[in-house]
PDB file of C-alpha atoms in Angstrom:
ATOM      1  CA  MET A  96       2.169 -20.185  29.915  1.00  0.00           C
ATOM      2  CA  THR A  97      -0.011 -17.913  31.743  1.00  0.00           C
ATOM      3  CA  TYR A  98       1.566 -15.098  29.871  1.00  0.00           C
ATOM      4  CA  TYR A  99       1.431 -16.471  26.704  1.00  0.00           C
ATOM      5  CA  ILE A 100      -2.494 -16.449  27.314  1.00  0.00           C
ATOM      6  CA  ILE A 101      -2.319 -13.013  28.474  1.00  0.00           C
ATOM      7  CA  SER A 102      -0.815 -11.926  25.106  1.00  0.00           C
ATOM      8  CA  MET A 103      -3.574 -13.602  23.340  1.00  0.00           C
ATOM      9  CA  ILE A 104      -6.027 -11.561  25.021  1.00  0.00           C
ATOM     10  CA  LEU A 105      -4.394  -8.741  24.143  1.00  0.00           C
ATOM     11  CA  PHE A 106      -3.632  -9.563  21.077  1.00  0.00           C
ATOM     12  CA  ALA A 107      -7.561 -10.631  20.283  1.00  0.00           C
ATOM     13  CA  SER A 108      -8.335  -6.848  21.678  1.00  0.00           C
ATOM     14  CA  SER A 109      -6.168  -5.159  19.445  1.00  0.00           C
ATOM     15  CA  LEU A 110      -7.283  -7.231  16.427  1.00  0.00           C
ATOM     16  CA  LEU A 111     -11.140  -6.569  17.140  1.00  0.00           C
ATOM     17  CA  THR A 112     -10.328  -3.092  17.616  1.00  0.00           C
ATOM     18  CA  ALA A 113      -9.247  -3.150  13.660  1.00  0.00           C
ATOM     19  CA  ILE A 114     -12.186  -5.013  12.622  1.00  0.00           C
ATOM     20  CA  GLY A 115     -14.505  -3.127  14.489  1.00  0.00           C
ATOM     21  CA  PHE A 116     -13.520   0.122  12.394  1.00  0.00           C
ATOM     22  CA  THR A 117     -13.583  -2.226   9.332  1.00  0.00           C
ATOM     23  CA  VAL A 118     -17.194  -3.394  10.282  1.00  0.00           C
ATOM     24  CA  ARG A 119     -18.274   0.593  10.851  1.00  0.00           C
ATOM     25  CA  LYS A 120     -16.935   1.703   7.283  1.00  0.00           C
ATOM     26  CA  LEU A 121     -17.083  -1.911   5.334  1.00  0.00           C
ATOM     27  CA  LYS A 122     -18.666  -0.462   2.253  1.00  0.00           C
ATOM     28  CA  VAL A 123     -16.448   2.396   1.687  1.00  0.00           C
ATOM     29  CA  ILE A 124     -13.448   0.190   2.652  1.00  0.00           C
ATOM     30  CA  TRP A 125     -14.488  -2.799   0.627  1.00  0.00           C
ATOM     31  CA  ASN A 126     -14.245  -0.672  -3.093  1.00  0.00           C
ATOM     32  CA  SER A 127     -10.716   0.536  -2.137  1.00  0.00           C
ATOM     33  CA  ARG A 128      -7.242  -1.318  -2.290  1.00  0.00           C
ATOM     34  CA  GLU A 129      -7.399  -1.592   1.531  1.00  0.00           C
ATOM     35  CA  ARG A 130     -10.236  -4.736   0.976  1.00  0.00           C
ATOM     36  CA  ILE A 131      -7.198  -6.821   1.408  1.00  0.00           C
ATOM     37  CA  ILE A 132      -6.394  -5.852   4.558  1.00  0.00           C
ATOM     38  CA  VAL A 133      -9.830  -6.571   5.514  1.00  0.00           C
ATOM     39  CA  ILE A 134      -9.971  -9.941   4.419  1.00  0.00           C
ATOM     40  CA  LEU A 135      -6.259  -9.926   6.634  1.00  0.00           C
ATOM     41  CA  LEU A 136      -8.259  -9.200   9.600  1.00  0.00           C
ATOM     42  CA  PHE A 137     -10.958 -11.774   9.432  1.00  0.00           C
ATOM     43  CA  THR A 138      -8.648 -14.141   8.064  1.00  0.00           C
ATOM     44  CA  THR A 139      -6.347 -13.203  11.288  1.00  0.00           C
ATOM     45  CA  LEU A 140      -9.766 -13.823  13.457  1.00  0.00           C
ATOM     46  CA  LEU A 141     -10.189 -17.173  12.387  1.00  0.00           C
ATOM     47  CA  PHE A 142      -7.170 -18.696  12.404  1.00  0.00           C
ATOM     48  CA  GLU A 143      -6.743 -16.732  16.129  1.00  0.00           C
ATOM     49  CA  GLY A 144      -9.945 -18.655  17.238  1.00  0.00           C
ATOM     50  CA  ILE A 145      -8.178 -22.167  16.168  1.00  0.00           C
ATOM     51  CA  ALA A 146      -5.483 -21.433  18.132  1.00  0.00           C
ATOM     52  CA  SER A 147      -7.457 -20.279  21.305  1.00  0.00           C
ATOM     53  CA  TYR A 148      -9.418 -23.438  20.636  1.00  0.00           C
ATOM     54  CA  ILE A 149      -6.190 -25.472  21.024  1.00  0.00           C
ATOM     55  CA  LEU A 150      -5.179 -23.940  23.637  1.00  0.00           C
ATOM     56  CA  ALA A 151      -8.006 -23.959  25.912  1.00  0.00           C
ATOM     57  CA  ARG A 152      -9.044 -27.700  24.787  1.00  0.00           C
ATOM     58  CA  TYR A 153      -5.257 -29.122  24.608  1.00  0.00           C
ATOM     59  CA  TRP A 154      -3.156 -26.820  27.349  1.00  0.00           C
ATOM     60  CA  THR A 155      -0.548 -26.926  24.488  1.00  0.00           C
ATOM     61  CA  SER A 156       1.069 -24.355  21.936  1.00  0.00           C
ATOM     62  CA  PRO A 157      -0.941 -23.872  19.103  1.00  0.00           C
ATOM     63  CA  ALA A 158       2.693 -22.663  17.291  1.00  0.00           C
ATOM     64  CA  ARG A 159       2.237 -24.267  13.832  1.00  0.00           C
ATOM     65  CA  VAL A 160      -1.244 -22.884  13.515  1.00  0.00           C
ATOM     66  CA  ILE A 161       0.121 -19.249  14.089  1.00  0.00           C
ATOM     67  CA  ASP A 162       3.227 -20.349  11.713  1.00  0.00           C
ATOM     68  CA  LEU A 163       0.739 -20.835   9.081  1.00  0.00           C
ATOM     69  CA  LEU A 164      -1.280 -17.926   9.758  1.00  0.00           C
ATOM     70  CA  SER A 165       1.746 -15.967   9.510  1.00  0.00           C
ATOM     71  CA  PHE A 166       2.932 -17.173   6.261  1.00  0.00           C
ATOM     72  CA  ILE A 167      -0.594 -16.854   4.703  1.00  0.00           C
ATOM     73  CA  SER A 168      -0.756 -13.006   6.089  1.00  0.00           C
ATOM     74  CA  VAL A 169       2.453 -11.954   4.522  1.00  0.00           C
ATOM     75  CA  LEU A 170       0.972 -13.511   1.163  1.00  0.00           C
ATOM     76  CA  PHE A 171      -1.958 -11.020   1.572  1.00  0.00           C
ATOM     77  CA  ILE A 172       0.431  -8.092   2.526  1.00  0.00           C
ATOM     78  CA  ILE A 173       2.815  -8.879  -0.421  1.00  0.00           C
ATOM     79  CA  TYR A 174      -0.227  -8.445  -2.611  1.00  0.00           C
ATOM     80  CA  TRP A 175      -1.464  -5.270  -1.251  1.00  0.00           C
ATOM     81  CA  PHE A 176       1.651  -3.921  -1.701  1.00  0.00           C
ATOM     82  CA  TYR A 177       1.329  -4.919  -5.116  1.00  0.00           C
ATOM     83  CA  LEU A 178      -1.858  -3.205  -5.495  1.00  0.00           C
ATOM     84  CA  TYR A 179       0.132   0.257  -5.129  1.00  0.00           C
ATOM     85  CA  LEU A 180       3.652  -0.558  -6.524  1.00  0.00           C
ATOM     86  CA  LYS A 181       2.592  -2.510  -9.697  1.00  0.00           C
ATOM     87  CA  SER A 182       6.103  -4.462  -9.522  1.00  0.00           C
ATOM     88  CA  ILE A 183       5.379  -7.771 -10.623  1.00  0.00           C
ATOM     89  CA  TRP A 184       9.313  -8.373  -9.791  1.00  0.00           C
ATOM     90  CA  LEU A 185       8.683  -7.300  -6.477  1.00  0.00           C
ATOM     91  CA  LEU A 186       5.417  -9.552  -6.217  1.00  0.00           C
ATOM     92  CA  LEU A 187       7.481 -12.748  -7.602  1.00  0.00           C
ATOM     93  CA  GLY A 188      10.583 -12.495  -5.965  1.00  0.00           C
ATOM     94  CA  SER A 189       8.672 -11.724  -2.537  1.00  0.00           C
ATOM     95  CA  ILE A 190       6.619 -14.910  -2.596  1.00  0.00           C
ATOM     96  CA  PHE A 191       9.245 -16.765  -3.809  1.00  0.00           C
ATOM     97  CA  LEU A 192      11.697 -15.617  -0.753  1.00  0.00           C
ATOM     98  CA  VAL A 193       8.788 -16.129   1.653  1.00  0.00           C
ATOM     99  CA  ILE A 194       7.887 -19.834   0.194  1.00  0.00           C
ATOM    100  CA  THR A 195      11.573 -21.008   0.380  1.00  0.00           C
ATOM    101  CA  ALA A 196      11.788 -19.760   3.749  1.00  0.00           C
ATOM    102  CA  PHE A 197       8.887 -21.170   4.841  1.00  0.00           C
ATOM    103  CA  SER A 198       9.971 -24.576   3.572  1.00  0.00           C
ATOM    104  CA  ILE A 199      13.216 -24.672   4.543  1.00  0.00           C
ATOM    105  CA  ASP A 200      11.651 -23.923   8.106  1.00  0.00           C
ATOM    106  CA  LEU A 201       9.041 -26.308   7.912  1.00  0.00           C
ATOM    107  CA  PHE A 202      11.399 -29.405   7.296  1.00  0.00           C
ATOM    108  CA  PHE A 203      14.471 -28.223   9.082  1.00  0.00           C
ATOM    109  CA  ASN A 204      12.693 -26.853  12.244  1.00  0.00           C
ATOM    110  CA  LEU A 205      10.769 -29.209  14.190  1.00  0.00           C
ATOM    111  CA  GLU A 206      10.996 -27.746  17.669  1.00  0.00           C
ATOM    112  CA  LEU A 207       7.625 -26.121  18.718  1.00  0.00           C
ATOM    113  CA  LYS A 208       8.790 -23.810  20.808  1.00  0.00           C
ATOM    114  CA  THR A 209      11.041 -21.693  18.764  1.00  0.00           C
ATOM    115  CA  GLN A 210      10.031 -19.235  15.802  1.00  0.00           C
ATOM    116  CA  MET A 211      10.586 -20.033  12.349  1.00  0.00           C
ATOM    117  CA  PRO A 212      13.827 -17.904  12.042  1.00  0.00           C
ATOM    118  CA  THR A 213      14.349 -18.180   8.334  1.00  0.00           C
ATOM    119  CA  THR A 214      10.592 -17.305   7.812  1.00  0.00           C
ATOM    120  CA  SER A 215      10.749 -14.557  10.146  1.00  0.00           C
ATOM    121  CA  ILE A 216      13.977 -12.770   8.631  1.00  0.00           C
ATOM    122  CA  ALA A 217      12.379 -13.479   5.203  1.00  0.00           C
ATOM    123  CA  ILE A 218       9.005 -11.731   6.171  1.00  0.00           C
ATOM    124  CA  ALA A 219      10.796  -8.805   7.572  1.00  0.00           C
ATOM    125  CA  ILE A 220      12.702  -8.196   4.609  1.00  0.00           C
ATOM    126  CA  VAL A 221      10.476  -8.802   2.254  1.00  0.00           C
ATOM    127  CA  THR A 222       8.135  -5.951   4.299  1.00  0.00           C
ATOM    128  CA  LEU A 223      10.598  -3.581   4.855  1.00  0.00           C
ATOM    129  CA  SER A 224      11.565  -3.648   1.175  1.00  0.00           C
ATOM    130  CA  SER A 225       8.110  -3.093   0.528  1.00  0.00           C
ATOM    131  CA  VAL A 226       7.784  -0.079   2.808  1.00  0.00           C
ATOM    132  CA  PHE A 227      10.433   1.675   1.833  1.00  0.00           C
ATOM    133  CA  ALA A 228       9.396   1.301  -1.821  1.00  0.00           C
ATOM    134  CA  LEU A 229       6.092   2.608  -0.972  1.00  0.00           C
ATOM    135  CA  MET A 230       7.091   5.441   1.160  1.00  0.00           C
ATOM    136  CA  LYS A 231       9.214   6.601  -1.829  1.00  0.00           C
ATOM    137  CA  THR A 232       6.397   6.127  -4.018  1.00  0.00           C
ATOM    138  CA  LEU A 233       3.907   8.593  -1.426  1.00  0.00           C
ATOM    139  CA  LEU A 234       7.024  10.986  -1.285  1.00  0.00           C
ATOM    140  CA  LEU A 235       7.566  11.394  -4.785  1.00  0.00           C
ATOM    141  CA  SER A 236       3.862  11.780  -5.831  1.00  0.00           C
ATOM    142  CA  ASP A 237       1.493  14.903  -6.098  1.00  0.00           C
ATOM    143  CA  VAL A 238      -0.204  14.250  -2.233  1.00  0.00           C
ATOM    144  CA  GLU A 239       3.513  14.400  -0.768  1.00  0.00           C
ATOM    145  CA  SER A 240       2.124  17.052   1.528  1.00  0.00           C
ATOM    146  CA  ASP A 241      -0.610  14.740   2.710  1.00  0.00           C
ATOM    147  CA  PHE A 242       0.387  11.739   2.424  1.00  0.00           C
ATOM    148  CA  LYS A 243       0.194  11.092   6.558  1.00  0.00           C
ATOM    149  CA  LYS A 244      -3.667  11.247   6.223  1.00  0.00           C
ATOM    150  CA  LEU A 245      -3.451   8.356   3.489  1.00  0.00           C
ATOM    151  CA  LYS A 246      -4.638   4.711   4.784  1.00  0.00           C
ATOM    152  CA  PRO A 247      -1.393   3.024   3.241  1.00  0.00           C
ATOM    153  CA  PHE A 248       1.114   5.306   5.045  1.00  0.00           C
ATOM    154  CA  TRP A 249      -0.671   4.204   8.499  1.00  0.00           C
ATOM    155  CA  ILE A 250      -0.882   0.541   7.712  1.00  0.00           C
ATOM    156  CA  SER A 251       3.171   0.677   6.338  1.00  0.00           C
ATOM    157  CA  MET A 252       4.119   2.521   9.544  1.00  0.00           C
ATOM    158  CA  GLY A 253       2.589  -0.685  11.708  1.00  0.00           C
ATOM    159  CA  LEU A 254       4.153  -3.075   9.558  1.00  0.00           C
ATOM    160  CA  LEU A 255       7.359  -1.237   9.600  1.00  0.00           C
ATOM    161  CA  VAL A 256       7.350  -1.021  13.393  1.00  0.00           C
ATOM    162  CA  PHE A 257       6.441  -4.670  13.960  1.00  0.00           C
ATOM    163  CA  GLN A 258       8.782  -6.119  11.625  1.00  0.00           C
ATOM    164  CA  VAL A 259      11.800  -4.175  12.703  1.00  0.00           C
ATOM    165  CA  THR A 260      10.845  -5.273  16.347  1.00  0.00           C
ATOM    166  CA  SER A 261      10.301  -9.179  15.340  1.00  0.00           C
ATOM    167  CA  MET A 262      13.696  -8.962  12.926  1.00  0.00           C
ATOM    168  CA  THR A 263      15.744  -7.330  15.800  1.00  0.00           C
ATOM    169  CA  MET A 264      14.503 -10.057  18.551  1.00  0.00           C
ATOM    170  CA  ILE A 265      14.971 -13.166  16.039  1.00  0.00           C
ATOM    171  CA  LEU A 266      18.662 -11.966  15.401  1.00  0.00           C
ATOM    172  CA  PHE A 267      19.619 -11.148  18.865  1.00  0.00           C
ATOM    173  CA  LEU A 268      17.419 -13.228  20.801  1.00  0.00           C
ATOM    174  CA  PRO A 269      17.544 -16.558  18.701  1.00  0.00           C
ATOM    175  CA  LYS A 270      16.999 -18.804  21.354  1.00  0.00           C
ATOM    176  CA  LEU A 271      13.943 -17.018  23.028  1.00  0.00           C
ATOM    177  CA  SER A 272      11.183 -19.421  23.575  1.00  0.00           C
ATOM    178  CA  ARG A 273       7.544 -18.844  22.563  1.00  0.00           C
ATOM    179  CA  MET A 274       6.623 -19.256  26.127  1.00  0.00           C
ATOM    180  CA  ASP A 275       8.942 -16.782  27.484  1.00  0.00           C
ATOM    181  CA  TRP A 276       7.291 -13.750  29.025  1.00  0.00           C
ATOM    182  CA  GLU A 277       9.551 -11.474  27.682  1.00  0.00           C
ATOM    183  CA  LEU A 278       9.139 -12.513  23.786  1.00  0.00           C
ATOM    184  CA  ASN A 279       5.076 -12.412  24.757  1.00  0.00           C
ATOM    185  CA  LEU A 280       5.028  -9.180  26.149  1.00  0.00           C
ATOM    186  CA  VAL A 281       6.946  -7.272  23.567  1.00  0.00           C
ATOM    187  CA  ILE A 282       4.586  -9.136  20.570  1.00  0.00           C
ATOM    188  CA  SER A 283       1.458  -7.967  22.736  1.00  0.00           C
ATOM    189  CA  PHE A 284       2.861  -4.523  22.389  1.00  0.00           C
ATOM    190  CA  MET A 285       3.769  -4.762  18.940  1.00  0.00           C
ATOM    191  CA  ASN A 286       0.734  -6.163  17.862  1.00  0.00           C
ATOM    192  CA  MET A 287      -1.311  -3.154  19.482  1.00  0.00           C
ATOM    193  CA  ILE A 288       0.597  -0.807  17.398  1.00  0.00           C
ATOM    194  CA  LEU A 289       0.104  -2.810  14.430  1.00  0.00           C
ATOM    195  CA  TYR A 290      -3.255  -2.914  14.897  1.00  0.00           C
ATOM    196  CA  GLY A 291      -3.867   0.645  16.234  1.00  0.00           C
ATOM    197  CA  CYS A 292      -2.236   1.651  12.990  1.00  0.00           C
ATOM    198  CA  ILE A 293      -4.548  -0.327  10.935  1.00  0.00           C
ATOM    199  CA  ALA A 294      -7.466   1.195  12.680  1.00  0.00           C
ATOM    200  CA  TYR A 295      -6.880   4.219  12.377  1.00  0.00           C
ATOM    201  CA  ALA A 296      -6.012   3.940   8.861  1.00  0.00           C
ATOM    202  CA  LEU A 297      -9.161   2.785   8.410  1.00  0.00           C
ATOM    203  CA  SER A 298     -11.083   5.066  10.208  1.00  0.00           C
ATOM    204  CA  LEU A 299      -9.264   7.748   7.671  1.00  0.00           C
ATOM    205  CA  ASN A 300     -11.522   8.944   4.430  1.00  0.00           C
ATOM    206  CA  ASP A 301      -8.790  10.005   2.010  1.00  0.00           C
ATOM    207  CA  THR A 302      -7.251   7.337  -0.049  1.00  0.00           C
ATOM    208  CA  TYR A 303      -4.298   6.965  -2.581  1.00  0.00           C
ATOM    209  CA  GLU A 304      -4.865   6.612  -6.083  1.00  0.00           C
TER     210      GLU A 304
END
């Protein structure tokens, strides 16, 4: 439980850093596609606050709160990718896959100490497919030489690193508990990379139209 608490502190620090960059340039960001990321960050902050309260008040794992947050978060991410890719089939297919996977885990994975493997893999597949589609779009666009200065590139890179690591752990370490210090250490590090990429992206002035 101690490592779980430490991981939550590290996660909160990374999240608050990203929110700090958001607040600084909120007016500019809100008029761009990244307003979805802004809503996602504050939604995450709300759910993490609830999870922290449950942990502090009842000294028990807020696993299902985090699972619900993961589900809501990926819906935001799917819609954010749609704003760039404009692919209705990718949008609907991604939503269907995630909802189906979440429903399977919700009814058949009743052990709070284990991850929701079907949902985790579905989220990884959806995210990776969308990231590669967006990278292809950026590479073929007229901003090819400068795409690394764009917000969507860095947000996608953060999501890519996070999801590749998560899917690898789910596939090769299926019995790893949420409470294991190895898992919490890796997740904390991945969250720092993810929110670091988001913070850097939101600090940029250029965007992709």
